[in-house]
mmCIF file of C-alpha atoms and ligand atoms in Angstrom:
data_model
loop_
_atom_site.group_PDB
_atom_site.id
_atom_site.type_symbol
_atom_site.label_atom_id
_atom_site.label_comp_id
_atom_site.label_asym_id
_atom_site.label_seq_id
_atom_site.Cartn_x
_atom_site.Cartn_y
_atom_site.Cartn_z
ATOM 1 C CA MET F 1259 -61.560 42.664 97.621
ATOM 2 C CA GLU F 1260 -62.323 46.199 98.273
ATOM 3 C CA PHE F 1261 -65.697 47.202 99.569
ATOM 4 C CA ALA F 1262 -65.136 50.476 101.333
ATOM 5 C CA ASN F 1263 -63.917 52.664 98.516
ATOM 6 C CA THR F 1264 -66.274 51.557 95.713
ATOM 7 C CA LYS F 1265 -67.436 54.309 93.459
ATOM 8 C CA THR F 1266 -70.265 56.205 94.975
ATOM 9 C CA ILE F 1267 -72.918 57.986 92.913
ATOM 10 C CA LEU F 1268 -74.924 60.659 94.650
ATOM 11 C CA GLY F 1269 -78.433 61.239 93.325
ATOM 12 C CA GLY F 1270 -80.876 63.590 94.928
ATOM 13 C CA SER F 1271 -80.810 62.955 98.643
ATOM 14 C CA ASP F 1272 -80.197 59.371 98.071
ATOM 15 C CA CYS F 1273 -76.724 57.919 98.371
ATOM 16 C CA LEU F 1274 -76.399 55.277 95.616
ATOM 17 C CA TYR F 1275 -73.480 53.234 95.023
ATOM 18 C CA ASP F 1276 -72.270 50.847 92.384
ATOM 19 C CA ARG F 1277 -74.131 48.004 93.877
ATOM 20 C CA GLN F 1278 -73.924 45.722 90.957
ATOM 21 C CA SER F 1279 -70.062 45.847 91.050
ATOM 22 C CA GLU F 1280 -69.958 45.196 94.838
ATOM 23 C CA LEU F 1281 -72.255 42.236 94.228
ATOM 24 C CA LYS F 1282 -70.111 40.975 91.502
ATOM 25 C CA ALA F 1283 -66.915 41.452 93.427
ATOM 26 C CA PHE F 1284 -68.399 39.464 96.323
ATOM 27 C CA ASP F 1285 -69.666 36.799 93.938
ATOM 28 C CA ASP F 1286 -66.406 36.596 92.070
ATOM 29 C CA THR F 1287 -64.552 35.616 95.305
ATOM 30 C CA LYS F 1288 -66.503 32.235 95.314
ATOM 31 C CA ALA F 1289 -65.803 32.232 98.934
ATOM 32 C CA GLY F 1290 -69.121 33.253 100.210
ATOM 33 C CA VAL F 1291 -69.740 35.117 103.522
ATOM 34 C CA LYS F 1292 -67.385 32.725 105.339
ATOM 35 C CA GLY F 1293 -64.697 34.060 102.916
ATOM 36 C CA LEU F 1294 -65.304 37.731 104.216
ATOM 37 C CA ILE F 1295 -64.716 36.460 107.922
ATOM 38 C CA ASP F 1296 -61.613 34.488 106.872
ATOM 39 C CA ALA F 1297 -60.387 37.692 105.108
ATOM 40 C CA GLY F 1298 -60.716 39.457 108.475
ATOM 41 C CA VAL F 1299 -63.779 41.756 107.458
ATOM 42 C CA LYS F 1300 -64.758 43.673 110.653
ATOM 43 C CA ASN F 1301 -67.702 45.672 109.479
ATOM 44 C CA LEU F 1302 -70.665 44.522 107.518
ATOM 45 C CA PRO F 1303 -70.218 45.260 103.780
ATOM 46 C CA ARG F 1304 -73.172 47.494 102.764
ATOM 47 C CA ILE F 1305 -74.563 45.015 100.223
ATOM 48 C CA PHE F 1306 -75.628 43.073 103.384
ATOM 49 C CA VAL F 1307 -77.395 45.965 105.193
ATOM 50 C CA HIS F 1308 -81.093 45.445 105.466
ATOM 51 C CA GLN F 1309 -83.257 48.664 105.962
ATOM 52 C CA GLN F 1310 -85.885 48.926 108.517
ATOM 53 C CA LEU F 1311 -85.220 45.721 110.293
ATOM 54 C CA ASN F 1312 -87.539 44.929 113.127
ATOM 55 C CA VAL F 1313 -85.363 42.226 114.622
ATOM 56 C CA ASP F 1314 -86.071 43.332 118.177
ATOM 57 C CA GLU F 1315 -89.869 43.090 117.809
ATOM 58 C CA SER F 1316 -90.033 39.333 118.320
ATOM 59 C CA VAL F 1317 -91.413 37.221 121.012
ATOM 60 C CA THR F 1318 -89.881 34.135 122.733
ATOM 61 C CA PRO F 1319 -92.660 31.873 123.548
ATOM 62 C CA ASP F 1320 -93.196 31.554 127.229
ATOM 63 C CA ASP F 1321 -96.669 29.971 127.151
ATOM 64 C CA SER F 1322 -98.208 27.254 124.961
ATOM 65 C CA HIS F 1323 -100.511 29.851 123.213
ATOM 66 C CA LEU F 1324 -97.375 31.108 121.393
ATOM 67 C CA SER F 1325 -95.465 27.929 120.885
ATOM 68 C CA ILE F 1326 -95.361 26.068 117.708
ATOM 69 C CA PRO F 1327 -97.273 22.710 117.933
ATOM 70 C CA ILE F 1328 -95.246 19.599 118.635
ATOM 71 C CA ILE F 1329 -96.327 16.365 116.920
ATOM 72 C CA ASP F 1330 -95.180 13.045 118.251
ATOM 73 C CA LEU F 1331 -94.989 10.346 115.606
ATOM 74 C CA GLN F 1332 -94.303 7.595 118.058
ATOM 75 C CA GLY F 1333 -96.539 4.543 117.387
ATOM 76 C CA ILE F 1334 -98.751 6.082 114.632
ATOM 77 C CA ASP F 1335 -98.410 2.986 112.505
ATOM 78 C CA MET F 1336 -99.438 0.675 115.297
ATOM 79 C CA GLU F 1337 -102.251 2.451 117.093
ATOM 80 C CA SER F 1338 -105.033 4.108 115.333
ATOM 81 C CA SER F 1339 -105.901 6.394 118.195
ATOM 82 C CA LEU F 1340 -102.303 7.709 118.291
ATOM 83 C CA ARG F 1341 -102.470 8.309 114.540
ATOM 84 C CA ALA F 1342 -105.804 10.060 114.711
ATOM 85 C CA LYS F 1343 -104.311 12.300 117.444
ATOM 86 C CA ALA F 1344 -101.221 13.149 115.307
ATOM 87 C CA VAL F 1345 -103.402 13.842 112.162
ATOM 88 C CA GLU F 1346 -105.615 16.151 114.206
ATOM 89 C CA LYS F 1347 -102.588 18.022 115.533
ATOM 90 C CA ILE F 1348 -101.107 18.341 112.105
ATOM 91 C CA ARG F 1349 -104.362 19.750 110.737
ATOM 92 C CA TYR F 1350 -104.544 22.275 113.480
ATOM 93 C CA ALA F 1351 -100.767 23.230 113.011
ATOM 94 C CA SER F 1352 -101.023 23.411 109.182
ATOM 95 C CA GLU F 1353 -104.142 25.599 109.394
ATOM 96 C CA LYS F 1354 -103.190 28.023 112.134
ATOM 97 C CA TRP F 1355 -99.309 28.099 111.984
ATOM 98 C CA GLY F 1356 -98.023 26.597 108.847
ATOM 99 C CA PHE F 1357 -95.305 25.137 110.925
ATOM 100 C CA PHE F 1358 -94.863 22.247 113.349
ATOM 101 C CA GLN F 1359 -92.201 20.445 115.187
ATOM 102 C CA LEU F 1360 -91.656 16.756 114.974
ATOM 103 C CA VAL F 1361 -90.422 14.415 117.711
ATOM 104 C CA ASN F 1362 -90.046 10.532 117.463
ATOM 105 C CA HIS F 1363 -89.921 10.952 113.669
ATOM 106 C CA GLY F 1364 -87.629 7.903 113.288
ATOM 107 C CA ILE F 1365 -84.477 9.623 112.103
ATOM 108 C CA PRO F 1366 -81.864 8.841 114.717
ATOM 109 C CA VAL F 1367 -80.291 11.803 116.500
ATOM 110 C CA ASN F 1368 -76.855 10.651 115.484
ATOM 111 C CA VAL F 1369 -77.803 10.987 111.772
ATOM 112 C CA LEU F 1370 -79.161 14.495 112.448
ATOM 113 C CA ASP F 1371 -75.864 15.510 114.265
ATOM 114 C CA GLU F 1372 -73.815 14.008 111.408
ATOM 115 C CA MET F 1373 -75.764 15.932 108.786
ATOM 116 C CA ILE F 1374 -75.083 19.245 110.691
ATOM 117 C CA ASP F 1375 -71.455 18.286 110.958
ATOM 118 C CA GLY F 1376 -71.275 17.391 107.373
ATOM 119 C CA ILE F 1377 -72.380 20.892 106.372
ATOM 120 C CA ARG F 1378 -69.852 22.400 108.832
ATOM 121 C CA LYS F 1379 -67.026 20.264 107.394
ATOM 122 C CA PHE F 1380 -67.989 21.270 103.796
ATOM 123 C CA ASN F 1381 -67.798 24.919 104.726
ATOM 124 C CA GLU F 1382 -64.749 24.773 106.882
ATOM 125 C CA GLN F 1383 -62.553 22.868 104.426
ATOM 126 C CA GLU F 1384 -59.939 24.380 102.078
ATOM 127 C CA ILE F 1385 -61.404 27.271 100.006
ATOM 128 C CA GLU F 1386 -59.981 25.877 96.840
ATOM 129 C CA ILE F 1387 -62.020 22.692 97.155
ATOM 130 C CA LYS F 1388 -65.227 24.540 97.951
ATOM 131 C CA LYS F 1389 -64.804 27.008 95.101
ATOM 132 C CA LYS F 1390 -65.000 24.153 92.511
ATOM 133 C CA TYR F 1391 -68.654 23.864 93.476
ATOM 134 C CA TYR F 1392 -69.476 27.507 93.317
ATOM 135 C CA SER F 1393 -71.936 28.104 90.546
ATOM 136 C CA ARG F 1394 -75.380 29.620 89.801
ATOM 137 C CA ASP F 1395 -76.145 27.128 87.000
ATOM 138 C CA PRO F 1396 -79.612 25.756 87.766
ATOM 139 C CA THR F 1397 -79.019 22.618 85.670
ATOM 140 C CA LYS F 1398 -76.327 21.438 88.099
ATOM 141 C CA LYS F 1399 -77.441 18.917 90.754
ATOM 142 C CA VAL F 1400 -74.724 19.924 93.309
ATOM 143 C CA THR F 1401 -73.745 23.615 93.779
ATOM 144 C CA PHE F 1402 -72.280 25.822 96.571
ATOM 145 C CA VAL F 1403 -73.379 29.461 96.416
ATOM 146 C CA SER F 1404 -73.954 32.467 98.650
ATOM 147 C CA ASN F 1405 -77.589 33.781 98.117
ATOM 148 C CA PHE F 1406 -79.126 31.910 95.134
ATOM 149 C CA ASP F 1407 -80.925 35.119 94.149
ATOM 150 C CA LEU F 1408 -77.932 37.459 94.887
ATOM 151 C CA TYR F 1409 -78.481 39.979 92.017
ATOM 152 C CA ARG F 1410 -82.284 40.291 92.635
ATOM 153 C CA LEU F 1411 -82.204 40.886 96.366
ATOM 154 C CA LYS F 1412 -82.576 44.325 97.960
ATOM 155 C CA ALA F 1413 -80.027 43.115 100.572
ATOM 156 C CA VAL F 1414 -77.755 40.115 100.649
ATOM 157 C CA THR F 1415 -78.352 37.570 103.549
ATOM 158 C CA TRP F 1416 -75.543 36.422 105.691
ATOM 159 C CA LYS F 1417 -75.298 32.779 104.643
ATOM 160 C CA ASP F 1418 -73.698 30.296 102.154
ATOM 161 C CA THR F 1419 -75.633 27.325 100.843
ATOM 162 C CA LEU F 1420 -74.604 23.847 99.591
ATOM 163 C CA SER F 1421 -77.484 22.679 97.349
ATOM 164 C CA CYS F 1422 -77.968 18.957 96.359
ATOM 165 C CA ALA F 1423 -80.900 17.768 94.198
ATOM 166 C CA MET F 1424 -81.263 14.288 95.657
ATOM 167 C CA PHE F 1425 -84.597 12.983 94.209
ATOM 168 C CA PRO F 1426 -85.777 11.534 91.851
ATOM 169 C CA ASN F 1427 -82.443 11.471 90.056
ATOM 170 C CA PRO F 1428 -79.687 11.782 92.566
ATOM 171 C CA PRO F 1429 -76.148 12.949 91.480
ATOM 172 C CA GLU F 1430 -73.357 10.426 91.028
ATOM 173 C CA LYS F 1431 -71.668 9.774 94.409
ATOM 174 C CA GLU F 1432 -68.550 11.402 93.138
ATOM 175 C CA GLU F 1433 -70.413 14.608 92.275
ATOM 176 C CA LEU F 1434 -71.195 15.197 95.964
ATOM 177 C CA PRO F 1435 -68.466 16.772 98.122
ATOM 178 C CA GLU F 1436 -66.413 14.040 99.719
ATOM 179 C CA VAL F 1437 -66.493 15.523 103.213
ATOM 180 C CA CYS F 1438 -70.282 15.079 103.388
ATOM 181 C CA ARG F 1439 -71.302 12.767 100.532
ATOM 182 C CA ASP F 1440 -72.175 9.728 102.762
ATOM 183 C CA ILE F 1441 -74.352 11.664 105.173
ATOM 184 C CA VAL F 1442 -76.098 13.739 102.488
ATOM 185 C CA ILE F 1443 -77.087 10.442 100.671
ATOM 186 C CA ASP F 1444 -78.120 8.655 103.892
ATOM 187 C CA TYR F 1445 -79.891 11.675 105.489
ATOM 188 C CA SER F 1446 -81.861 12.592 102.233
ATOM 189 C CA LYS F 1447 -83.058 8.854 101.963
ATOM 190 C CA GLN F 1448 -84.340 9.015 105.561
ATOM 191 C CA VAL F 1449 -85.917 12.357 104.940
ATOM 192 C CA MET F 1450 -87.604 10.988 101.846
ATOM 193 C CA ASN F 1451 -89.179 8.225 103.913
ATOM 194 C CA LEU F 1452 -90.341 10.604 106.603
ATOM 195 C CA GLY F 1453 -91.816 12.934 103.805
ATOM 196 C CA LEU F 1454 -93.869 10.048 102.538
ATOM 197 C CA THR F 1455 -95.264 9.470 106.020
ATOM 198 C CA LEU F 1456 -96.043 13.140 106.439
ATOM 199 C CA PHE F 1457 -97.769 13.358 103.045
ATOM 200 C CA GLU F 1458 -99.988 10.477 104.240
ATOM 201 C CA LEU F 1459 -100.746 12.258 107.467
ATOM 202 C CA LEU F 1460 -101.342 15.580 105.654
ATOM 203 C CA SER F 1461 -103.662 13.841 103.121
ATOM 204 C CA GLU F 1462 -105.692 12.425 106.056
ATOM 205 C CA ALA F 1463 -105.691 15.883 107.735
ATOM 206 C CA LEU F 1464 -107.258 17.188 104.659
ATOM 207 C CA GLY F 1465 -109.867 14.380 104.777
ATOM 208 C CA LEU F 1466 -108.422 12.613 101.627
ATOM 209 C CA ASN F 1467 -107.297 9.177 100.946
ATOM 210 C CA SER F 1468 -103.795 8.641 102.566
ATOM 211 C CA SER F 1469 -102.042 8.303 99.296
ATOM 212 C CA HIS F 1470 -103.638 11.378 97.625
ATOM 213 C CA LEU F 1471 -100.791 13.828 97.955
ATOM 214 C CA LYS F 1472 -98.179 11.276 97.112
ATOM 215 C CA ASP F 1473 -100.222 10.242 94.065
ATOM 216 C CA MET F 1474 -100.284 13.914 92.957
ATOM 217 C CA GLY F 1475 -96.355 13.778 92.891
ATOM 218 C CA CYS F 1476 -95.873 16.104 96.068
ATOM 219 C CA ALA F 1477 -93.123 13.700 97.164
ATOM 220 C CA ASP F 1478 -91.316 13.019 93.901
ATOM 221 C CA GLY F 1479 -88.571 15.382 94.230
ATOM 222 C CA LEU F 1480 -86.286 16.401 97.145
ATOM 223 C CA LEU F 1481 -83.836 19.287 97.113
ATOM 224 C CA LEU F 1482 -81.449 19.613 100.017
ATOM 225 C CA TRP F 1483 -79.963 22.969 101.124
ATOM 226 C CA GLY F 1484 -77.304 23.102 103.718
ATOM 227 C CA HIS F 1485 -77.080 26.603 105.134
ATOM 228 C CA TYR F 1486 -73.927 27.953 106.948
ATOM 229 C CA SER F 1487 -73.986 31.321 108.623
ATOM 230 C CA PRO F 1488 -70.682 32.331 110.238
ATOM 231 C CA PRO F 1489 -70.588 34.796 113.182
ATOM 232 C CA CYS F 1490 -71.666 38.198 111.893
ATOM 233 C CA PRO F 1491 -69.814 41.438 112.862
ATOM 234 C CA GLU F 1492 -73.058 43.497 112.899
ATOM 235 C CA PRO F 1493 -75.953 41.035 113.296
ATOM 236 C CA LYS F 1494 -78.707 43.690 113.908
ATOM 237 C CA GLN F 1495 -78.135 45.148 110.483
ATOM 238 C CA THR F 1496 -78.616 41.982 108.481
ATOM 239 C CA MET F 1497 -80.496 38.657 108.268
ATOM 240 C CA ALA F 1498 -79.303 35.143 107.763
ATOM 241 C CA SER F 1499 -82.485 34.565 105.822
ATOM 242 C CA SER F 1500 -84.989 37.311 104.945
ATOM 243 C CA SER F 1501 -88.613 36.904 105.469
ATOM 244 C CA HIS F 1502 -90.096 34.501 102.952
ATOM 245 C CA CYS F 1503 -92.505 31.666 102.219
ATOM 246 C CA ASP F 1504 -91.244 28.465 100.649
ATOM 247 C CA SER F 1505 -92.564 27.726 97.168
ATOM 248 C CA ASN F 1506 -92.784 23.954 97.401
ATOM 249 C CA PHE F 1507 -95.137 21.540 99.050
ATOM 250 C CA ILE F 1508 -93.516 20.988 102.377
ATOM 251 C CA THR F 1509 -90.064 21.631 103.817
ATOM 252 C CA ILE F 1510 -88.409 19.421 106.532
ATOM 253 C CA LEU F 1511 -85.959 21.519 108.388
ATOM 254 C CA LEU F 1512 -83.062 20.489 110.668
ATOM 255 C CA GLY F 1513 -81.512 23.251 112.807
ATOM 256 C CA ASP F 1514 -78.421 23.173 115.183
ATOM 257 C CA GLN F 1515 -78.584 24.579 118.666
ATOM 258 C CA MET F 1516 -78.040 28.143 117.676
ATOM 259 C CA GLY F 1517 -81.730 29.111 117.117
ATOM 260 C CA GLY F 1518 -82.540 32.240 115.158
ATOM 261 C CA LEU F 1519 -85.530 30.834 113.114
ATOM 262 C CA GLN F 1520 -88.677 32.832 113.559
ATOM 263 C CA VAL F 1521 -92.126 32.415 112.196
ATOM 264 C CA LEU F 1522 -94.768 35.022 111.584
ATOM 265 C CA HIS F 1523 -97.807 34.157 113.737
ATOM 266 C CA GLN F 1524 -100.642 36.479 114.301
ATOM 267 C CA ASN F 1525 -98.512 39.448 113.159
ATOM 268 C CA GLN F 1526 -95.693 38.668 115.583
ATOM 269 C CA TRP F 1527 -92.352 37.137 114.912
ATOM 270 C CA VAL F 1528 -92.213 34.107 117.217
ATOM 271 C CA ASP F 1529 -88.954 32.379 118.029
ATOM 272 C CA LEU F 1530 -88.691 28.651 117.238
ATOM 273 C CA PRO F 1531 -86.430 27.386 119.987
ATOM 274 C CA PRO F 1532 -83.912 24.712 119.014
ATOM 275 C CA MET F 1533 -84.896 21.118 119.935
ATOM 276 C CA HIS F 1534 -82.039 18.602 119.699
ATOM 277 C CA GLY F 1535 -83.337 15.473 117.972
ATOM 278 C CA GLY F 1536 -86.433 17.230 116.620
ATOM 279 C CA LEU F 1537 -87.288 18.372 113.095
ATOM 280 C CA ILE F 1538 -89.399 21.300 111.927
ATOM 281 C CA VAL F 1539 -91.943 21.051 109.092
ATOM 282 C CA ASN F 1540 -93.400 23.962 107.211
ATOM 283 C CA ILE F 1541 -96.154 24.190 104.615
ATOM 284 C CA GLY F 1542 -95.017 25.680 101.149
ATOM 285 C CA ASP F 1543 -97.044 27.812 98.754
ATOM 286 C CA PHE F 1544 -97.916 24.838 96.536
ATOM 287 C CA LEU F 1545 -99.627 22.927 99.361
ATOM 288 C CA GLN F 1546 -101.509 26.055 100.264
ATOM 289 C CA LEU F 1547 -102.594 26.300 96.613
ATOM 290 C CA ILE F 1548 -103.677 22.678 96.145
ATOM 291 C CA SER F 1549 -105.429 22.759 99.590
ATOM 292 C CA ASN F 1550 -107.387 25.874 98.480
ATOM 293 C CA ASP F 1551 -105.973 27.901 101.366
ATOM 294 C CA LYS F 1552 -106.903 25.320 104.051
ATOM 295 C CA PHE F 1553 -103.217 24.749 104.862
ATOM 296 C CA LYS F 1554 -100.977 27.908 105.201
ATOM 297 C CA SER F 1555 -97.734 28.821 103.849
ATOM 298 C CA VAL F 1556 -96.308 31.229 106.338
ATOM 299 C CA ASN F 1557 -93.507 33.786 106.389
ATOM 300 C CA HIS F 1558 -90.419 32.875 108.265
ATOM 301 C CA ARG F 1559 -86.925 34.364 108.590
ATOM 302 C CA VAL F 1560 -83.601 33.724 110.266
ATOM 303 C CA LEU F 1561 -81.709 36.185 112.462
ATOM 304 C CA ALA F 1562 -77.977 36.707 112.017
ATOM 305 C CA LYS F 1563 -75.859 36.223 115.182
ATOM 306 C CA ASN F 1564 -72.515 37.348 116.350
ATOM 307 C CA GLU F 1565 -71.650 33.843 117.374
ATOM 308 C CA GLY F 1566 -71.697 30.651 115.530
ATOM 309 C CA PRO F 1567 -71.544 29.280 112.974
ATOM 310 C CA ARG F 1568 -75.305 28.572 112.662
ATOM 311 C CA ILE F 1569 -75.973 25.621 110.543
ATOM 312 C CA SER F 1570 -79.253 24.325 109.120
ATOM 313 C CA VAL F 1571 -80.438 21.885 106.526
ATOM 314 C CA ALA F 1572 -83.725 22.411 104.633
ATOM 315 C CA CYS F 1573 -85.239 19.564 102.537
ATOM 316 C CA PHE F 1574 -87.726 20.846 100.085
ATOM 317 C CA MET F 1575 -90.264 18.228 98.879
ATOM 318 C CA ARG F 1576 -91.512 19.198 95.352
ATOM 319 C CA SER F 1577 -92.664 17.595 92.119
ATOM 320 C CA ARG F 1578 -90.119 16.051 89.679
ATOM 321 C CA LYS F 1579 -88.114 18.467 87.793
ATOM 322 C CA ASP F 1580 -88.869 16.833 84.623
ATOM 323 C CA GLN F 1581 -92.507 17.186 85.282
ATOM 324 C CA SER F 1582 -92.382 20.713 86.363
ATOM 325 C CA LEU F 1583 -94.878 21.759 83.610
ATOM 326 C CA ARG F 1584 -97.539 19.562 85.077
ATOM 327 C CA LEU F 1585 -100.449 21.782 86.160
ATOM 328 C CA TYR F 1586 -101.560 21.980 89.809
ATOM 329 C CA GLY F 1587 -104.761 23.553 90.955
ATOM 330 C CA PRO F 1588 -107.019 23.191 94.098
ATOM 331 C CA ILE F 1589 -107.789 19.497 94.792
ATOM 332 C CA LYS F 1590 -111.286 18.799 93.341
ATOM 333 C CA GLU F 1591 -112.347 16.666 96.319
ATOM 334 C CA LEU F 1592 -111.899 19.714 98.615
ATOM 335 C CA LEU F 1593 -114.115 21.977 96.511
ATOM 336 C CA SER F 1594 -117.836 22.643 96.835
ATOM 337 C CA LYS F 1595 -120.261 25.392 96.101
ATOM 338 C CA GLU F 1596 -119.466 26.949 99.440
ATOM 339 C CA ASN F 1597 -115.656 26.348 98.802
ATOM 340 C CA PRO F 1598 -115.043 27.297 95.150
ATOM 341 C CA PRO F 1599 -111.456 27.202 93.830
ATOM 342 C CA ILE F 1600 -109.401 30.263 94.849
ATOM 343 C CA TYR F 1601 -106.549 29.573 92.561
ATOM 344 C CA LYS F 1602 -106.080 28.916 88.786
ATOM 345 C CA GLU F 1603 -104.056 25.902 87.697
ATOM 346 C CA VAL F 1604 -100.341 26.653 87.372
ATOM 347 C CA SER F 1605 -97.241 24.670 86.720
ATOM 348 C CA PHE F 1606 -94.331 24.544 89.200
ATOM 349 C CA ASP F 1607 -92.110 26.139 86.625
ATOM 350 C CA ASP F 1608 -94.367 29.101 86.020
ATOM 351 C CA TYR F 1609 -94.957 29.594 89.704
ATOM 352 C CA LEU F 1610 -91.221 29.521 90.356
ATOM 353 C CA ALA F 1611 -90.482 31.939 87.531
ATOM 354 C CA TYR F 1612 -92.918 34.431 89.180
ATOM 355 C CA TYR F 1613 -91.529 33.703 92.680
ATOM 356 C CA MET F 1614 -88.051 34.318 91.607
ATOM 357 C CA SER F 1615 -88.686 37.379 89.494
ATOM 358 C CA LYS F 1616 -90.307 38.990 92.528
ATOM 359 C CA GLY F 1617 -87.280 38.256 94.769
ATOM 360 C CA LEU F 1618 -87.649 37.326 98.469
ATOM 361 C CA ASP F 1619 -89.265 40.552 99.292
ATOM 362 C CA GLY F 1620 -91.480 39.037 102.107
ATOM 363 C CA THR F 1621 -94.719 39.159 100.261
ATOM 364 C CA SER F 1622 -96.478 36.067 99.059
ATOM 365 C CA SER F 1623 -96.558 34.909 95.381
ATOM 366 C CA LEU F 1624 -99.861 33.263 95.777
ATOM 367 C CA PRO F 1625 -102.271 36.135 95.290
ATOM 368 C CA HIS F 1626 -100.912 36.460 91.628
ATOM 369 C CA PHE F 1627 -102.477 33.139 90.802
ATOM 370 C CA LYS F 1628 -105.901 33.801 92.318
ATOM 371 C CA PHE F 1629 -109.135 33.987 90.220
ATOM 372 C CA SER F 1630 -110.165 37.452 90.055
ATOM 373 C CA ARG F 1631 -113.775 37.535 91.408
ATOM 374 C CA THR F 1632 -115.723 40.640 90.755
HETATM 375 O O1 LIG Q 1352 -82.216 28.096 108.144
HETATM 376 C C1 LIG Q 1352 -83.315 27.995 108.467
HETATM 377 O O2 LIG Q 1352 -83.610 27.708 109.718
HETATM 378 C C2 LIG Q 1352 -84.483 28.184 107.564
HETATM 379 C C3 LIG Q 1352 -84.060 28.080 106.135
HETATM 380 C C4 LIG Q 1352 -85.219 28.396 105.206
HETATM 381 O O3 LIG Q 1352 -86.157 28.907 105.637
HETATM 382 C C5 LIG Q 1352 -85.128 28.071 103.844
HETATM 383 O O4 LIG Q 1352 -84.029 27.453 103.375
HETATM 384 O O5 LIG Q 1352 -86.119 28.117 103.090
HETATM 385 FE FE1 LIG Q 1353 -87.776 28.767 104.054
#
């Protein structure tokens, strides 16, 4: 693959290039960013260069004021005072941070480690096997792809992703890659169970009946994304994930020990330090919408590193795909004269169509669905 000598078109003072061809050349390799490293690429191809990156303007929390809340789920089913404490902390975290970290969540640490290792094995196996999964077909339950929105992005991000739609209709076992199929099945089941508990706690944190969010279908679907970001030759010029908000209800995120995830809090990028055995939860746009802005879907991003690989697994809890036309609006029980609905009703499909058409440009899609009040 040739990146350096691609046709250059000069227009005005801007140096444009045949970007589409370079994107396509990269996509056609079906080998992702790992394929570039394997091919010995020493400089960052320009499709990956992000303009005006402020990667040095981040803060590493050294005091509790700037560290993401940690929620301990130990004993919450046995003791009502522990549950009340967890619910209160979840409410605070969901309102103020849109993110929290979970400990004692019930998924054994060896399962977490195996999940990370499964994604490593998938990416580090023979390219010919990986290539068979490379696809941008949204109807497929299992795909491997670099940058699902490759052709819409201003700059490509430094990562490859294995995507598995695991609930409500999981793929046949044989459809999942052999090197990680057992752990993908086991891990996603355990995350689904944890997700159900979290939706109970989130419902209670909103002052609703425990089963409210589950009954609305928030936990019907689970999409698992395993990200793999190999060592990057020029990490300060690109990102492993650009600034974005997730579109779904909640995301349950597992990271390895490399770090790199940052969350935008009070206008500062705050590092989320890796925590072995812990999980991260973040609120997505749809939960912000149905909670009428009580809970916040917050921008986050992942820095590229010159070491690695960095591996993470994001499980997106969302409604069933076959019910993606169901309309969601602010929950009636949360509304009052003082708290009128901020958003119109919208289906997940329509929301996603707008979210995707906008590309991950770092701005929220939510304002587009607000009632205009004059
Ligand atoms: O890799 C990470 O830590 C974050 C991934 C993420 O934000 C996403 O997949 O939406
Ligand atoms: Fe995300």
